[in-house]
Amino acid sequence: MNGTIMQQPLVIAAPDVIHEQQNWLRQLIDERRLSPKTADAYERDLRQFLGFLTMHLGGPPKIADLADLRPLDLRAFMAERRRGGAGARTLGRGLAGIRSFLRHLERKGMANAAGASATRAPRQPKSLPKPLSARDALRVVDCDLQLADEPWIAARTAAVLTLLYGCGLRISEALSLTAGDLPRDGETLRVTGKGGKTRIVPLLPIASAAIEAYRKLCPFSPGPNEPMFRGARGGVLQPAIVQKEMRRLRSALDLPESATPHALRHSFATHLLAGGGDLRTIQELLGHASLSTTQVYTGVDSRRLIEIYDRAHPRA
């Protein structure tokens, strides 16, 4: 159990609610395997809701109060949060956390989650990812174009960025890779993603070569079960360092502000789709739990095709 979850600030609620809140948090991490960050966010949202109910009801809420919740109560909470500056994404996540807790109570026969389920989350603003062009993505992962003075650091940055673009990894997934995650066949990669879920992705020769070039030059020798990408002093490489190197590349290669490490993962999916890849396969490669998350790339690719049409068609 993640220690930070159990050391959260005191919640304004009756003892029976606090007891069930702890059981719920324990279940989120130990059974549902949510990441600690997600569980922490859910805890904060529930704590804010219970604080609102304390004011709304005139005293710390009890389980019986939660059992009597109506959609009107939840809408009043979201209106209060919106007045405080919360956006649609924050409100949507907050409602998801409250629903999760109420479903936990419902499974134990303590409440009915129908009111929360009937409450609509705020409409989320549509934001399509902005992939790099294939040419720019290949420039970014080129070891010869890296800006670090130390050859091994240049090779390290190139290897990490190649994994983001060549394998579609999240930056956290790339930086947590160990030597044991690289099978001997050299053709696949075992990736541990969100929620501790493991998937196998193809390891392109260019990615395999980039990793091997880095490992030959790296002056440090992490153990087989330790992250293989290291910082300048030998510690585990941090995402902020990769992001800093990407900013330097962005400036040197005259790339847009949207060219971030995560944009390389978007580029991986978009370029696969443009090349004829099917959504189900791309979903598996990205480690998305839901196909709807992957479907955003159909909008990206359609937009790109329309731009090409407008620019190139003689009758456009």
Tab-separated table of N, CA and C in Angstrom, residues 13-25 27-28 32 46 49-50 53 61-69 97-114 116:
chain	number	residue	atom	x	y	z
A	13	ALA	N	-15.467	14.490	8.076
A	13	ALA	CA	-16.544	13.528	7.869
A	13	ALA	C	-16.693	12.708	9.144
A	14	ALA	N	-17.818	12.025	9.235
A	14	ALA	CA	-18.074	11.170	10.393
A	14	ALA	C	-17.133	9.962	10.361
A	15	PRO	N	-16.898	9.344	11.534
A	15	PRO	CA	-15.958	8.214	11.595
A	15	PRO	C	-16.307	7.071	10.640
A	16	ASP	N	-17.610	6.788	10.428
A	16	ASP	CA	-17.953	5.669	9.549
A	16	ASP	C	-17.539	5.959	8.102
A	17	VAL	N	-17.620	7.231	7.692
A	17	VAL	CA	-17.197	7.603	6.341
A	17	VAL	C	-15.677	7.508	6.215
A	18	ILE	N	-14.957	7.997	7.213
A	18	ILE	CA	-13.492	7.951	7.175
A	18	ILE	C	-13.006	6.506	7.117
A	19	HIS	N	-13.653	5.632	7.876
A	19	HIS	CA	-13.276	4.218	7.867
A	19	HIS	C	-13.437	3.626	6.476
A	20	GLU	N	-14.565	3.898	5.840
A	20	GLU	CA	-14.803	3.341	4.504
A	20	GLU	C	-13.923	4.014	3.450
A	21	GLN	N	-13.577	5.270	3.701
A	21	GLN	CA	-12.675	5.938	2.761
A	21	GLN	C	-11.326	5.224	2.730
A	22	GLN	N	-10.830	4.840	3.901
A	22	GLN	CA	-9.552	4.129	3.966
A	22	GLN	C	-9.652	2.768	3.282
A	23	ASN	N	-10.758	2.065	3.486
A	23	ASN	CA	-10.953	0.775	2.817
A	23	ASN	C	-10.979	0.943	1.305
A	24	TRP	N	-11.640	1.995	0.856
A	24	TRP	CA	-11.754	2.272	-0.584
A	24	TRP	C	-10.386	2.579	-1.196
A	25	LEU	N	-9.603	3.426	-0.525
A	25	LEU	CA	-8.276	3.769	-1.030
A	25	LEU	C	-7.380	2.538	-1.103
A	27	GLN	N	-8.347	-0.492	-1.519
A	27	GLN	CA	-8.815	-1.322	-2.626
A	27	GLN	C	-8.348	-0.773	-3.979
A	28	LEU	N	-8.340	0.552	-4.108
A	28	LEU	CA	-7.924	1.165	-5.372
A	28	LEU	C	-6.516	0.736	-5.761
A	32	ARG	N	-7.460	-2.927	-7.434
A	32	ARG	CA	-7.675	-2.393	-8.776
A	32	ARG	C	-6.390	-1.934	-9.435
A	46	LEU	N	-12.434	13.417	-3.377
A	46	LEU	CA	-13.422	12.988	-2.389
A	46	LEU	C	-13.347	13.869	-1.149
A	49	PHE	N	-15.130	16.982	-1.781
A	49	PHE	CA	-16.575	16.767	-1.794
A	49	PHE	C	-17.122	16.647	-0.385
A	50	LEU	N	-16.420	15.922	0.480
A	50	LEU	CA	-16.877	15.763	1.862
A	50	LEU	C	-16.831	17.106	2.600
A	53	LEU	N	-19.884	18.917	1.502
A	53	LEU	CA	-21.087	18.388	2.158
A	53	LEU	C	-21.194	18.866	3.607
A	61	PRO	N	-20.584	14.811	7.124
A	61	PRO	CA	-21.486	13.814	6.542
A	61	PRO	C	-21.231	12.418	7.092
A	62	LYS	N	-22.324	11.673	7.263
A	62	LYS	CA	-22.267	10.276	7.685
A	62	LYS	C	-22.624	9.403	6.487
A	63	ILE	N	-22.435	8.092	6.645
A	63	ILE	CA	-22.787	7.153	5.566
A	63	ILE	C	-24.249	7.339	5.177
A	64	ALA	N	-25.109	7.557	6.180
A	64	ALA	CA	-26.535	7.734	5.890
A	64	ALA	C	-26.776	8.948	4.998
A	65	ASP	N	-25.974	10.004	5.177
A	65	ASP	CA	-26.110	11.186	4.322
A	65	ASP	C	-25.700	10.865	2.884
A	66	LEU	N	-24.635	10.084	2.742
A	66	LEU	CA	-24.182	9.710	1.402
A	66	LEU	C	-25.201	8.793	0.727
A	67	ALA	N	-25.877	7.990	1.515
A	67	ALA	CA	-26.897	7.100	0.957
A	67	ALA	C	-28.073	7.889	0.388
A	68	ASP	N	-28.290	9.101	0.900
A	68	ASP	CA	-29.425	9.926	0.466
A	68	ASP	C	-29.050	10.970	-0.580
A	69	LEU	N	-27.835	10.891	-1.103
A	69	LEU	CA	-27.392	11.902	-2.071
A	69	LEU	C	-28.267	11.898	-3.327
A	97	GLY	N	-14.084	10.141	-9.233
A	97	GLY	CA	-13.649	9.684	-7.918
A	97	GLY	C	-14.807	9.514	-6.950
A	98	ILE	N	-15.753	10.461	-6.976
A	98	ILE	CA	-16.928	10.366	-6.096
A	98	ILE	C	-17.759	9.149	-6.465
A	99	ARG	N	-17.951	8.933	-7.766
A	99	ARG	CA	-18.704	7.752	-8.208
A	99	ARG	C	-18.037	6.472	-7.726
A	100	SER	N	-16.706	6.431	-7.826
A	100	SER	CA	-15.975	5.238	-7.407
A	100	SER	C	-16.209	4.947	-5.929
A	101	PHE	N	-16.179	5.982	-5.098
A	101	PHE	CA	-16.388	5.782	-3.661
A	101	PHE	C	-17.824	5.340	-3.382
A	102	LEU	N	-18.788	5.951	-4.059
A	102	LEU	CA	-20.182	5.576	-3.840
A	102	LEU	C	-20.461	4.153	-4.319
A	103	ARG	N	-19.799	3.738	-5.413
A	103	ARG	CA	-19.965	2.344	-5.857
A	103	ARG	C	-19.358	1.383	-4.841
A	104	HIS	N	-18.260	1.816	-4.204
A	104	HIS	CA	-17.670	1.003	-3.134
A	104	HIS	C	-18.685	0.816	-2.000
A	105	LEU	N	-19.365	1.893	-1.619
A	105	LEU	CA	-20.379	1.792	-0.562
A	105	LEU	C	-21.568	0.947	-1.024
A	106	GLU	N	-21.918	1.085	-2.295
A	106	GLU	CA	-23.054	0.333	-2.830
A	106	GLU	C	-22.780	-1.163	-2.784
A	107	ARG	N	-21.561	-1.565	-3.130
A	107	ARG	CA	-21.215	-2.990	-3.100
A	107	ARG	C	-21.328	-3.570	-1.687
A	108	LYS	N	-21.175	-2.704	-0.676
A	108	LYS	CA	-21.278	-3.159	0.705
A	108	LYS	C	-22.672	-2.925	1.284
A	109	GLY	N	-23.606	-2.523	0.411
A	109	GLY	CA	-24.981	-2.325	0.846
A	109	GLY	C	-25.195	-1.092	1.697
A	110	MET	N	-24.312	-0.110	1.597
A	110	MET	CA	-24.394	1.074	2.439
A	110	MET	C	-24.990	2.279	1.745
A	111	ALA	N	-25.029	2.273	0.424
A	111	ALA	CA	-25.516	3.443	-0.309
A	111	ALA	C	-25.976	3.010	-1.687
A	112	ASN	N	-26.577	3.967	-2.384
A	112	ASN	CA	-27.015	3.743	-3.759
A	112	ASN	C	-26.275	4.734	-4.647
A	113	ALA	N	-25.545	4.221	-5.625
A	113	ALA	CA	-24.735	5.093	-6.485
A	113	ALA	C	-25.504	5.604	-7.685
A	114	ALA	N	-26.814	5.347	-7.734
A	114	ALA	CA	-27.597	5.732	-8.912
A	114	ALA	C	-27.576	7.242	-9.144
A	116	ALA	N	-25.217	9.417	-8.447
A	116	ALA	CA	-23.945	9.835	-9.045
A	116	ALA	C	-23.843	9.380	-10.489
